[in-house]
Amino acid sequence: MIVPLWEGTGTQSTPETGPVTPTNGSTFYNTSYLTKHKLLRTLLDFSLTHTLYLKNIQKRKLEFGDVVCLDHNEGYRIQSKSANSEYSPQFYGALRHKYVEFCSNAALAAYIFSRFHIPDDYGTVEFPMNGATMNVDFLNVKLLKGSNKLSSISYSQQHKSSIAALELGGINYKETNLSKLLTTQDFEDNEKLASLDQNLLNYQMMYNLAGFQDQSDYQIARNAFEPPQNVLCQIFPFVDTPFYASAPDFATLRPLLIMLRRSLCQDMVYIKSKYPNNPLSLHPIFNSEPFLEFARSSQSMLETSPVYTCEYGSPRNFLSQEGNLQAQMNAQNLVISSLKEQVQKQLEHQHNTMASLAEFISQQNESFQAQSECIQKIQNSTNGLLVLLSSRNSNMLHLAQQTLRETAELYASSNNVHLQRSLNNTMELLARLNGSPKPLSPHFPHPQNQLHPPHILPGPHHPVNHQSYPLNHFPQAPSPNETHISIPTTNPVSMNSVPNTHQYLQRQSVLCRRLSRQALTLYEMWDDFKGLEQSLKENDITITEWLKVHGSSERQFRHTRLKIIKFVEDEANRRNCSIDYVKEKLREKMRNRQRPWTLDEVQRMLTSGKRINLDD
């Protein structure tokens, strides 16, 4: 989008001569709104968004005094002031780009050059090279000029220029998101470029935005050639006068203009050869013999040097090497479709696995419950037997014999049934997860083969010799070592195929988590609320799903906390500051009262629509 702006509008006009069409066969565009100065202004406007991620309102407020040359003369720093004076300004840095077309340094130099050296359609220069220039307070001059030098470009002017620039590139404005188009980069820009300290700029991201990997890779080929002094002194000549050399208000702007005119001469070698219709390419300074000689010598060395050939090439050639963009998009769409199908299959497999686990857990619970009931019955029978043995009833032996017989039958009939059922469920689950046929049920010996026949106590109808009978001579249950379970060894199920249920358990734990009622301070409440939101997001749990688990009481409590959370976030957005700053202001507001506010009081004030002023 930026490249077509370097080509120029294709027509130049003056009130006396009218439109002038070059005779070199170049193709021109019908862009009546974009004059020479508006063209270069729009180029700088787009470059500031592409390189510094500045918003339109930030760019409209910039002044000459906000732009400062970096110490190593390879770029500039911009100070973006907030509309509210109590907020700290933000600092952005930019380095010279690998390609001239994408270099905001070149766009800045070209636009400032036009305001000092290129006349408008009426032959008037905004800052003429005479005594009137010395009376101008350059620090307060708007960077993007509007109706006059002290007024900034308006929203409507910026909008019209953007539409005309998009038409210049053959792009439909209504179908294009200009902000996303300008901020698209060829690297992962996850870091923040803005800094609150002018000495702590994010140089790593600045190198990436300039087209390089890091500081060791940063090398501008065109910077190796020093422009002749007789050409430099023609650009911004007033900076060499004693008045501006000693003026204290000009101390920061003078180094910037000196750096810009030097980089502009180096960039014009490429611009003049590639874009002869650019307004700067037609200017007398860049058509003078000293500059042409400098251009021939530097360009011949750049084209023959293997070190600089790749860097000096046009980004259009670089982009053309990527092949057909539409073909790449189609290939990427096919890859995305394939990934979606794989994800869908994985989700179905996971759903089936969870269903199998849920069924297995249900069956095991039933088996364990039945086993528990059986053990309880045996325990009750044993307790009844002990009661009978301790009594002096004449029918004690007969009743004890009957109870013992029932207990033995109960034990014999249900000893291994529930264990066998549990093992069958486990083997079936493993086979299902492993994708193999249902395994054979493990064989259990008949429980009666392992039980010793109970010793029948003599009753009143069974005459026997009355001998002392020990109370502890009752049937003993077989020990666990006596139960032999035969599991088939054919087609064993691999335990590695069983999925790890840790994530499922962790998700259930997060799903059951509630907001803390013990969070009394603003910071405790904030950390608890945000921590829960982060956990829900990491485990792919929606707020609706979480609220279904906890009901209306938790919904109401979360709503009260969300009131305070939203107030802090909205206040931070309105003030254009960090959330931590607003949290601290609210905490001080709550604490510095004759009776400190509680979180519930703050929530009630926000619910009732009362405005909380953090600045009083």
Coordinates of C-alpha atoms in Angstrom, one line a residue:
M1 CA 0.0 0.0 0.0
I2 CA 2.9 2.4 0.7
V3 CA 4.8 1.6 -2.5
P4 CA 2.4 3.3 -4.9
L5 CA 2.7 6.6 -3.0
W6 CA 6.4 6.8 -3.9
E7 CA 5.5 6.7 -7.6
G8 CA 3.7 10.1 -7.4
T9 CA 0.3 11.2 -8.6
G10 CA 1.6 11.3 -12.2
T11 CA 0.4 14.9 -12.9
Q12 CA 1.6 18.2 -11.7
S13 CA -0.1 21.5 -12.3
T14 CA 0.3 25.2 -11.7
P15 CA -2.3 28.0 -12.2
E16 CA -0.3 29.2 -15.2
T17 CA 0.6 26.1 -17.1
G18 CA -2.1 23.6 -16.1
P19 CA -1.6 19.9 -16.1
V20 CA 1.8 18.6 -17.2
T21 CA 2.2 15.0 -18.4
P22 CA 5.8 13.5 -18.5
T23 CA 6.9 12.2 -21.8
N24 CA 8.6 9.0 -20.6
G25 CA 5.6 6.8 -21.1
S26 CA 4.8 6.4 -17.4
T27 CA 1.3 5.4 -16.3
F28 CA -0.5 8.0 -14.2
Y29 CA -3.5 7.8 -11.9
N30 CA -6.5 10.0 -11.6
T31 CA -6.1 11.3 -8.0
S32 CA -7.3 14.9 -8.1
Y33 CA -7.4 15.3 -4.4
L34 CA -3.7 14.2 -3.8
T35 CA -1.5 17.2 -4.5
K36 CA 2.3 16.9 -4.2
H37 CA 2.2 17.9 -0.5
K38 CA -0.8 15.8 0.4
L39 CA 0.8 12.9 -1.3
L40 CA 3.9 13.1 0.8
R41 CA 1.8 13.9 3.9
T42 CA -0.3 10.7 3.4
L43 CA 2.9 8.7 2.8
L44 CA 4.2 9.9 6.2
D45 CA 0.8 9.2 7.7
F46 CA 0.8 5.6 6.5
S47 CA 4.5 5.1 7.4
L48 CA 3.9 6.2 11.0
T49 CA 1.2 3.6 11.4
H50 CA 3.2 0.8 9.7
T51 CA 6.4 1.4 11.6
L52 CA 5.2 2.9 15.0
Y53 CA 1.7 1.5 15.2
L54 CA 0.4 5.1 16.0
K55 CA -3.3 5.7 15.9
N56 CA -4.8 8.5 13.8
I57 CA -5.6 10.7 16.8
Q58 CA -2.0 10.3 18.0
K59 CA -0.6 11.3 14.6
R60 CA -2.8 14.4 14.4
K61 CA -1.4 15.7 17.7
L62 CA 2.3 15.4 16.7
E63 CA 4.4 18.5 16.5
F64 CA 8.0 19.1 15.3
G65 CA 9.1 19.3 18.9
D66 CA 7.9 15.7 19.6
V67 CA 10.4 14.2 17.1
V68 CA 14.0 13.8 18.3
C69 CA 17.0 12.2 16.5
L70 CA 18.4 9.1 18.1
D71 CA 21.9 9.1 19.5
H72 CA 23.4 7.0 16.7
N73 CA 21.7 9.0 13.9
E74 CA 20.1 5.9 12.5
G75 CA 16.5 6.8 13.3
Y76 CA 14.2 9.0 15.4
R77 CA 12.1 9.0 18.6
I78 CA 8.6 10.3 18.8
Q79 CA 6.9 11.5 22.0
S80 CA 3.1 10.9 22.0
K81 CA 1.4 13.0 24.5
S82 CA -2.0 12.1 26.1
A83 CA -4.9 14.5 26.0
N84 CA -5.0 14.3 29.8
S85 CA -2.0 16.1 31.2
E86 CA -1.8 13.8 34.3
Y87 CA -0.8 10.8 32.2
S88 CA 2.8 10.2 31.3
P89 CA 3.7 10.5 27.6
Q90 CA 4.6 7.4 25.6
F91 CA 7.8 7.1 23.5
Y92 CA 8.1 5.3 20.2
G93 CA 11.3 4.7 18.3
A94 CA 12.0 3.9 14.6
L95 CA 15.2 2.9 12.7
R96 CA 16.0 3.3 9.0
H97 CA 14.3 0.4 7.2
K98 CA 16.0 -2.2 5.0
Y99 CA 13.9 -1.0 2.1
V100 CA 13.5 2.6 1.1
E101 CA 9.8 2.2 0.3
F102 CA 9.0 1.0 3.9
C103 CA 11.3 3.5 5.7
S104 CA 9.4 6.0 7.8
N105 CA 12.7 7.9 8.2
A106 CA 12.6 8.5 4.4
A107 CA 8.9 9.4 4.4
L108 CA 9.6 11.9 7.3
A109 CA 12.5 13.5 5.5
A110 CA 10.6 13.7 2.2
Y111 CA 7.6 15.4 3.7
I112 CA 9.6 17.9 5.8
F113 CA 11.7 18.6 2.6
S114 CA 8.5 19.4 0.7
R115 CA 7.4 22.0 3.3
F116 CA 10.8 23.9 3.0
H117 CA 11.6 23.4 -0.7
I118 CA 8.7 22.4 -2.9
P119 CA 6.2 25.2 -3.7
D120 CA 2.5 24.5 -3.9
D121 CA 0.3 25.0 -7.0
Y122 CA 0.5 28.7 -6.5
G123 CA 4.2 28.8 -6.3
T124 CA 4.3 29.4 -2.5
V125 CA 6.7 27.6 -0.1
E126 CA 5.4 27.1 3.4
F127 CA 8.7 27.9 5.0
P128 CA 10.7 30.1 2.6
M129 CA 14.4 30.5 3.0
N130 CA 14.4 34.1 4.2
G131 CA 14.3 36.1 7.4
A132 CA 10.6 35.2 8.0
T133 CA 11.7 31.6 8.8
M134 CA 13.6 32.8 11.9
N135 CA 10.4 34.1 13.4
V136 CA 8.7 30.7 13.3
D137 CA 8.4 28.6 16.5
F138 CA 9.2 25.3 14.8
L139 CA 8.7 23.3 18.0
N140 CA 4.9 24.0 17.9
V141 CA 4.5 23.4 14.2
K142 CA 2.2 20.5 13.5
L143 CA 4.0 17.5 11.9
L144 CA 1.0 16.6 9.7
K145 CA -0.1 20.0 8.4
G146 CA -3.8 20.9 8.2
S147 CA -5.2 24.2 6.9
N148 CA -2.2 26.1 8.1
K149 CA 1.2 25.3 9.6
L150 CA -0.1 25.6 13.2
S151 CA -3.2 23.6 12.8
S152 CA -3.1 19.8 12.6
I153 CA -4.7 17.7 9.9
S154 CA -8.3 17.1 10.6
Y155 CA -10.1 13.8 10.6
S156 CA -11.9 14.6 7.3
Q157 CA -8.7 15.6 5.6
Q158 CA -7.0 12.4 6.8
H159 CA -9.9 10.3 5.7
K160 CA -10.0 11.9 2.2
S161 CA -6.3 11.4 1.8
S162 CA -6.5 7.8 2.8
I163 CA -9.3 7.1 0.3
A164 CA -7.4 8.7 -2.5
A165 CA -4.2 6.8 -1.6
L166 CA -6.1 3.5 -1.7
E167 CA -7.5 4.4 -5.1
L168 CA -4.0 5.2 -6.2
G169 CA -3.0 1.6 -5.3
G170 CA -6.2 0.2 -6.9
I171 CA -7.8 -0.8 -3.6
N172 CA -11.5 -0.4 -2.7
Y173 CA -11.7 1.6 0.5
K174 CA -15.0 0.1 1.6
E175 CA -13.7 -3.4 1.4
T176 CA -10.4 -2.8 3.1
N177 CA -9.5 -2.5 6.8
L178 CA -6.8 0.2 6.4
S179 CA -5.5 -0.2 10.0
K180 CA -4.9 -3.9 9.7
L181 CA -3.4 -3.5 6.2
L182 CA -0.8 -1.0 7.5
T183 CA 0.1 -2.9 10.7
T184 CA 0.6 -6.2 9.0
Q185 CA 4.2 -7.4 9.5
D186 CA 6.2 -10.5 8.3
F187 CA 7.1 -11.4 11.9
E188 CA 5.4 -12.1 15.2
D189 CA 4.8 -8.7 16.8
N190 CA 3.7 -9.8 20.3
E191 CA 5.7 -7.2 22.2
K192 CA 4.7 -3.7 22.9
L193 CA 6.6 -0.9 21.1
A194 CA 5.6 2.0 23.3
S195 CA 7.7 2.8 26.3
L196 CA 7.1 5.2 29.2
D197 CA 10.9 5.9 29.5
Q198 CA 12.6 7.5 26.6
N199 CA 15.8 5.7 27.5
L200 CA 14.2 2.2 27.5
L201 CA 13.0 1.8 23.9
N202 CA 12.2 -1.6 22.6
Y203 CA 15.2 -1.9 20.2
Q204 CA 14.6 -5.6 19.5
M205 CA 11.2 -4.8 18.0
M206 CA 12.6 -1.7 16.3
Y207 CA 15.1 -3.9 14.5
N208 CA 12.4 -6.3 13.5
L209 CA 10.2 -3.5 12.2
A210 CA 13.2 -2.3 10.2
G211 CA 13.5 -5.6 8.4
F212 CA 16.3 -7.2 10.5
Q213 CA 16.6 -10.0 13.0
D214 CA 18.6 -8.2 15.7
Q215 CA 21.3 -5.6 16.2
S216 CA 24.1 -7.8 14.7
D217 CA 22.1 -8.1 11.5
Y218 CA 21.3 -4.4 11.2
Q219 CA 23.2 -2.9 8.3
I220 CA 21.9 -0.2 6.0
A221 CA 23.8 -0.4 2.7
R222 CA 23.0 3.1 1.5
N223 CA 24.3 4.5 4.7
A224 CA 27.9 3.6 3.7
F225 CA 28.1 6.5 1.2
E226 CA 28.6 10.0 2.4
P227 CA 26.7 12.6 0.3
P228 CA 28.7 15.6 -0.9
Q229 CA 28.7 18.7 1.3
N230 CA 27.7 21.0 -1.5
V231 CA 24.4 19.0 -1.9
L232 CA 23.7 18.8 1.9
C233 CA 24.1 22.5 2.4
Q234 CA 21.2 23.1 -0.1
I235 CA 18.8 21.2 2.0
F236 CA 17.6 23.0 5.1
P237 CA 20.3 25.6 4.7
F238 CA 19.2 27.7 7.6
V239 CA 20.4 25.0 10.1
D240 CA 24.0 26.0 9.3
T241 CA 23.5 29.6 10.2
P242 CA 24.8 30.9 13.5
F243 CA 21.3 31.9 14.7
Y244 CA 19.9 28.3 14.6
A245 CA 23.2 26.8 15.6
S246 CA 23.1 28.6 19.0
A247 CA 19.3 28.9 19.5
P248 CA 18.3 26.9 22.6
D249 CA 14.8 26.1 21.4
F250 CA 16.3 24.7 18.2
A251 CA 18.7 22.3 20.0
T252 CA 16.7 19.2 19.5
L253 CA 15.3 20.0 16.0
R254 CA 18.6 20.9 14.4
P255 CA 20.3 17.5 14.8
L256 CA 17.1 15.9 13.5
L257 CA 17.1 18.0 10.3
I258 CA 20.8 17.4 9.8
M259 CA 20.3 13.6 10.1
L260 CA 17.2 13.7 7.8
R261 CA 18.9 15.6 5.0
R262 CA 21.8 13.2 5.0
S263 CA 19.6 10.1 4.9
L264 CA 17.4 11.8 2.3
C265 CA 20.3 12.2 -0.1
Q266 CA 21.2 8.6 0.3
D267 CA 17.6 7.4 -0.2
M268 CA 17.1 9.7 -3.2
V269 CA 19.7 7.7 -5.2
Y270 CA 17.2 4.8 -5.2
I271 CA 14.0 6.8 -5.3
K272 CA 15.1 8.9 -8.3
S273 CA 16.1 5.7 -10.3
K274 CA 12.9 3.8 -9.4
Y275 CA 10.3 6.5 -9.2
P276 CA 11.2 9.4 -11.5
N277 CA 7.8 11.0 -11.2
N278 CA 8.1 11.4 -7.4
P279 CA 7.9 15.2 -6.5
L280 CA 11.4 15.0 -5.0
S281 CA 12.8 13.3 -8.1
L282 CA 11.8 16.4 -10.1
H283 CA 13.3 18.9 -7.7
P284 CA 16.3 20.9 -8.9
I285 CA 18.5 19.8 -6.0
F286 CA 18.2 16.2 -6.9
N287 CA 18.8 17.0 -10.6
S288 CA 22.0 19.0 -10.0
E289 CA 25.3 17.7 -11.3
P290 CA 26.9 17.1 -7.9
F291 CA 23.9 14.9 -6.8
L292 CA 23.8 13.1 -10.1
E293 CA 27.5 12.3 -9.8
F294 CA 27.0 11.1 -6.2
A295 CA 24.1 8.9 -7.4
R296 CA 26.0 7.3 -10.3
S297 CA 29.0 6.5 -8.1
S298 CA 27.0 5.1 -5.2
Q299 CA 24.5 3.2 -7.3
S300 CA 27.2 1.5 -9.4
M301 CA 28.9 0.3 -6.3
L302 CA 25.7 -0.9 -4.7
E303 CA 24.6 -2.9 -7.7
T304 CA 28.0 -4.7 -8.1
S305 CA 28.6 -5.4 -4.4
P306 CA 27.4 -8.9 -3.3
V307 CA 27.0 -7.5 0.3
Y308 CA 24.4 -4.9 -0.7
T309 CA 22.6 -6.4 -3.7
C310 CA 19.9 -8.2 -1.6
E311 CA 19.3 -5.2 0.6
Y312 CA 19.2 -2.7 -2.2
G313 CA 16.7 -4.6 -4.3
S314 CA 13.2 -3.5 -4.7
P315 CA 10.6 -4.9 -2.3
R316 CA 8.4 -5.6 -5.3
N317 CA 11.0 -8.0 -6.6
F318 CA 11.2 -9.5 -3.1
L319 CA 7.5 -10.0 -2.9
S320 CA 7.3 -11.4 -6.5
Q321 CA 9.7 -14.2 -5.4
E322 CA 7.0 -15.5 -3.0
G323 CA 5.0 -16.7 -6.0
N324 CA 1.3 -16.4 -6.6
L325 CA -0.4 -15.1 -3.4
Q326 CA -3.7 -16.7 -4.3
A327 CA -2.1 -20.1 -4.8
Q328 CA -0.5 -19.8 -1.4
M329 CA -3.8 -18.8 0.2
N330 CA -5.5 -21.8 -1.4
A331 CA -2.8 -24.1 -0.2
Q332 CA -3.1 -22.7 3.3
N333 CA -6.8 -23.1 3.2
L334 CA -6.4 -26.8 2.3
V335 CA -4.0 -27.3 5.3
I336 CA -6.5 -25.5 7.6
S337 CA -9.3 -27.8 6.3
S338 CA -7.2 -30.9 7.0
L339 CA -6.4 -29.7 10.4
K340 CA -10.0 -29.0 11.2
E341 CA -10.9 -32.6 10.1
Q342 CA -8.2 -34.0 12.4
V343 CA -9.3 -31.9 15.3
Q344 CA -12.9 -33.1 14.7
K345 CA -11.8 -36.7 14.7
Q346 CA -9.8 -36.2 17.9
L347 CA -12.8 -34.6 19.6
E348 CA -15.0 -37.5 18.6
H349 CA -12.4 -39.9 19.9
Q350 CA -12.1 -38.0 23.1
H351 CA -15.9 -37.9 23.5
N352 CA -16.1 -41.7 23.0
T353 CA -13.3 -42.2 25.5
M354 CA -15.0 -40.1 28.1
A355 CA -18.3 -41.9 27.6
S356 CA -16.5 -45.2 28.1
L357 CA -14.9 -44.0 31.2
A358 CA -18.1 -42.6 32.6
E359 CA -19.9 -46.0 31.9
F360 CA -17.0 -47.9 33.5
I361 CA -17.1 -45.7 36.6
S362 CA -20.9 -46.2 36.9
Q363 CA -20.5 -50.0 36.6
Q364 CA -17.7 -50.1 39.1
N365 CA -19.7 -48.0 41.6
E366 CA -22.6 -50.5 41.3
S367 CA -20.3 -53.4 41.8
F368 CA -18.6 -51.8 44.8
Q369 CA -22.0 -50.9 46.3
A370 CA -23.2 -54.5 46.0
Q371 CA -19.9 -55.8 47.5
S372 CA -20.4 -53.4 50.4
E373 CA -23.9 -54.5 51.0
C374 CA -22.8 -58.2 51.0
I375 CA -20.0 -57.4 53.5
Q376 CA -22.6 -55.6 55.7
K377 CA -24.9 -58.6 55.7
I378 CA -22.0 -60.9 56.6
Q379 CA -21.0 -58.6 59.4
N380 CA -24.6 -58.5 60.7
S381 CA -24.8 -62.3 60.7
T382 CA -21.5 -62.5 62.5
N383 CA -22.8 -60.0 65.1
G384 CA -26.0 -62.0 65.5
L385 CA -24.0 -65.3 65.9
L386 CA -21.9 -63.7 68.7
V387 CA -25.0 -62.6 70.5
L388 CA -26.5 -66.1 70.3
L389 CA -23.3 -67.7 71.7
S390 CA -23.2 -65.3 74.6
S391 CA -26.8 -66.0 75.6
R392 CA -28.0 -68.9 77.8
N393 CA -31.0 -69.7 75.6
S394 CA -31.8 -73.4 75.2
N395 CA -32.3 -73.0 71.4
M396 CA -29.0 -71.2 71.1
L397 CA -27.1 -74.0 69.3
H398 CA -29.9 -74.6 66.8
L399 CA -30.2 -70.8 66.0
A400 CA -26.4 -70.5 65.8
Q401 CA -26.2 -73.4 63.4
Q402 CA -28.9 -71.9 61.2
T403 CA -27.2 -68.5 61.2
L404 CA -23.9 -70.0 60.4
R405 CA -25.3 -72.0 57.5
E406 CA -27.0 -68.8 56.0
T407 CA -23.8 -66.9 56.4
A408 CA -21.8 -69.6 54.7
E409 CA -24.3 -69.8 51.8
L410 CA -24.2 -66.0 51.4
Y411 CA -20.5 -65.9 51.3
A412 CA -20.3 -68.8 48.9
S413 CA -22.8 -67.3 46.5
S414 CA -21.3 -63.8 46.4
N415 CA -17.7 -64.1 47.3
N416 CA -16.2 -63.7 43.8
V417 CA -19.2 -62.5 41.8
H418 CA -18.6 -58.8 42.4
L419 CA -14.9 -59.1 42.0
Q420 CA -15.4 -60.9 38.7
R421 CA -17.8 -58.3 37.5
S422 CA -15.3 -55.5 38.4
L423 CA -12.5 -57.2 36.5
N424 CA -14.8 -57.8 33.5
N425 CA -15.6 -54.1 33.4
T426 CA -11.9 -53.2 33.6
M427 CA -10.9 -55.7 30.8
E428 CA -13.8 -54.5 28.6
L429 CA -12.7 -50.8 29.1
L430 CA -9.1 -51.6 28.2
A431 CA -10.2 -53.5 25.1
R432 CA -12.4 -50.6 24.0
L433 CA -9.7 -48.1 24.5
N434 CA -7.2 -50.3 22.7
G435 CA -9.5 -50.8 19.8
S436 CA -9.4 -54.7 20.1
P437 CA -12.3 -57.1 20.4
K438 CA -13.9 -57.7 23.8
P439 CA -11.5 -60.0 25.8
L440 CA -12.6 -63.2 27.3
S441 CA -13.8 -63.0 30.9
P442 CA -11.3 -64.1 33.4
H443 CA -12.1 -67.6 34.9
F444 CA -12.8 -67.8 38.6
P445 CA -12.9 -71.1 40.4
H446 CA -16.2 -71.9 41.9
P447 CA -16.3 -70.3 45.3
Q448 CA -17.7 -73.5 46.9
N449 CA -14.5 -75.3 45.9
Q450 CA -12.5 -73.0 48.0
L451 CA -14.7 -72.9 51.1
H452 CA -14.2 -75.4 53.8
P453 CA -17.5 -77.0 54.7
P454 CA -18.8 -75.4 57.9
H455 CA -18.7 -77.5 61.0
I456 CA -22.3 -78.1 62.0
L457 CA -23.0 -77.6 65.7
P458 CA -25.0 -80.2 67.4
G459 CA -28.6 -79.3 68.0
P460 CA -31.3 -80.6 70.2
H461 CA -32.4 -83.0 67.6
H462 CA -28.9 -84.4 66.9
P463 CA -27.8 -86.5 69.9
V464 CA -24.1 -86.4 70.2
N465 CA -21.6 -86.8 73.0
H466 CA -21.5 -83.6 75.0
Q467 CA -18.0 -82.4 74.6
S468 CA -16.5 -78.9 75.0
Y469 CA -16.7 -77.1 71.7
P470 CA -14.3 -74.1 71.2
L471 CA -16.1 -70.9 70.4
N472 CA -13.5 -70.0 67.8
H473 CA -14.1 -73.1 65.7
F474 CA -16.1 -71.4 63.0
P475 CA -15.6 -71.5 59.2
Q476 CA -12.7 -69.4 58.1
A477 CA -12.9 -67.2 55.0
P478 CA -10.3 -68.0 52.4
S479 CA -7.3 -65.7 52.4
P480 CA -6.6 -63.5 49.4
N481 CA -3.7 -65.7 48.5
E482 CA -6.1 -68.7 48.2
T483 CA -8.1 -67.1 45.3
H484 CA -6.6 -67.9 42.0
I485 CA -7.6 -65.7 39.1
S486 CA -6.7 -66.9 35.7
I487 CA -6.3 -64.1 33.1
P488 CA -5.7 -65.1 29.5
T489 CA -2.3 -64.1 28.1
T490 CA -3.4 -64.0 24.5
N491 CA -3.6 -60.5 22.9
P492 CA -2.7 -58.7 26.1
V493 CA -4.0 -55.1 26.4
S494 CA -1.2 -52.5 26.5
M495 CA -1.5 -50.2 29.5
N496 CA 0.2 -47.4 27.5
S497 CA -2.9 -47.1 25.4
V498 CA -5.0 -45.9 28.4
P499 CA -5.3 -42.1 28.1
N500 CA -4.2 -39.9 30.9
T501 CA -7.2 -38.7 32.9
H502 CA -5.2 -36.0 34.7
Q503 CA -6.6 -33.2 32.4
Y504 CA -10.1 -34.4 33.0
L505 CA -9.7 -34.4 36.7
Q506 CA -8.0 -31.0 36.6
R507 CA -10.9 -29.6 34.5
Q508 CA -13.4 -31.0 37.0
S509 CA -11.5 -29.3 39.8
V510 CA -11.6 -26.0 38.0
L511 CA -15.2 -26.4 37.2
C512 CA -16.0 -26.8 40.9
R513 CA -13.9 -23.8 41.9
R514 CA -15.8 -20.9 43.4
L515 CA -14.9 -17.2 43.8
S516 CA -13.4 -16.6 47.2
R517 CA -15.6 -15.0 49.8
Q518 CA -12.5 -14.2 52.0
A519 CA -11.1 -11.7 49.5
L520 CA -11.5 -8.4 51.4
T521 CA -9.1 -6.1 49.5
L522 CA -9.3 -4.9 46.0
Y523 CA -6.1 -6.7 45.0
E524 CA -7.1 -10.0 46.6
M525 CA -10.5 -9.8 44.8
W526 CA -8.8 -8.9 41.5
D527 CA -6.3 -11.8 41.6
D528 CA -9.0 -14.3 42.6
F529 CA -11.4 -13.2 39.8
K530 CA -8.7 -13.0 37.1
G531 CA -7.1 -16.3 38.3
L532 CA -10.4 -18.1 38.0
E533 CA -11.0 -16.6 34.5
Q534 CA -7.6 -17.7 33.4
S535 CA -8.1 -21.2 34.7
L536 CA -11.5 -21.5 32.9
K537 CA -9.9 -20.3 29.7
E538 CA -7.0 -22.8 30.0
N539 CA -9.4 -25.7 30.5
D540 CA -11.8 -24.5 27.7
I541 CA -14.6 -23.9 30.2
T542 CA -17.2 -21.2 29.3
I543 CA -18.7 -18.9 31.9
T544 CA -22.2 -20.4 31.1
E545 CA -20.9 -24.0 31.8
W546 CA -19.3 -22.9 35.0
L547 CA -22.4 -21.1 36.2
K548 CA -24.6 -24.1 35.5
V549 CA -22.5 -26.0 38.1
H550 CA -22.8 -23.4 40.9
G551 CA -26.3 -21.9 40.4
S552 CA -27.8 -18.5 41.0
S553 CA -26.0 -17.6 44.1
E554 CA -22.6 -17.8 42.5
R555 CA -24.0 -16.0 39.4
Q556 CA -25.1 -13.1 41.6
F557 CA -21.8 -13.0 43.5
R558 CA -19.8 -13.0 40.3
H559 CA -22.0 -10.2 38.9
T560 CA -21.2 -8.0 41.9
R561 CA -17.4 -8.6 41.5
L562 CA -17.7 -8.0 37.7
K563 CA -19.1 -4.6 38.3
I564 CA -15.8 -3.5 40.0
I565 CA -13.7 -5.3 37.4
K566 CA -15.4 -3.6 34.5
F567 CA -15.2 -0.2 36.2
V568 CA -11.4 -0.5 36.6
E569 CA -10.9 -1.7 33.0
D570 CA -13.2 1.0 31.5
E571 CA -11.5 3.6 33.5
A572 CA -8.1 2.5 32.3
N573 CA -9.3 2.6 28.7
R574 CA -10.8 6.0 29.2
R575 CA -7.7 7.4 30.7
N576 CA -5.4 5.5 28.3
C577 CA -3.3 4.2 31.1
S578 CA -2.4 0.9 32.7
I579 CA -4.9 -1.1 34.8
D580 CA -2.5 -1.2 37.8
Y581 CA -2.6 2.5 37.9
V582 CA -6.4 2.6 38.1
K583 CA -6.4 -0.2 40.7
E584 CA -4.0 1.8 42.9
K585 CA -6.1 4.9 42.5
L586 CA -9.3 3.0 43.5
R587 CA -7.6 1.4 46.5
E588 CA -6.4 4.7 47.8
K589 CA -9.9 6.1 47.3
M590 CA -11.4 3.3 49.3
R591 CA -8.8 3.5 52.1
N592 CA -8.5 7.3 52.5
R593 CA -12.0 7.7 54.0
Q594 CA -13.1 8.5 57.5
R595 CA -14.7 5.0 57.3
P596 CA -13.0 3.0 54.6
W597 CA -15.2 1.6 51.8
T598 CA -15.7 -2.1 51.5
L599 CA -15.9 -4.0 48.2
D600 CA -19.7 -4.4 48.7
E601 CA -20.1 -0.7 49.2
V602 CA -18.2 0.1 46.0
Q603 CA -20.3 -2.5 44.1
R604 CA -23.5 -0.9 45.4
M605 CA -22.4 2.5 44.3
L606 CA -21.6 1.3 40.8
T607 CA -24.9 -0.6 40.6
S608 CA -26.9 2.4 41.5
G609 CA -25.2 4.4 38.8
K610 CA -23.2 6.6 41.2
R611 CA -20.0 8.0 39.6
I612 CA -16.8 7.3 41.5
N613 CA -14.3 10.1 40.8
L614 CA -10.8 8.8 41.4
D615 CA -9.1 12.2 41.2
D616 CA -10.8 14.1 44.1

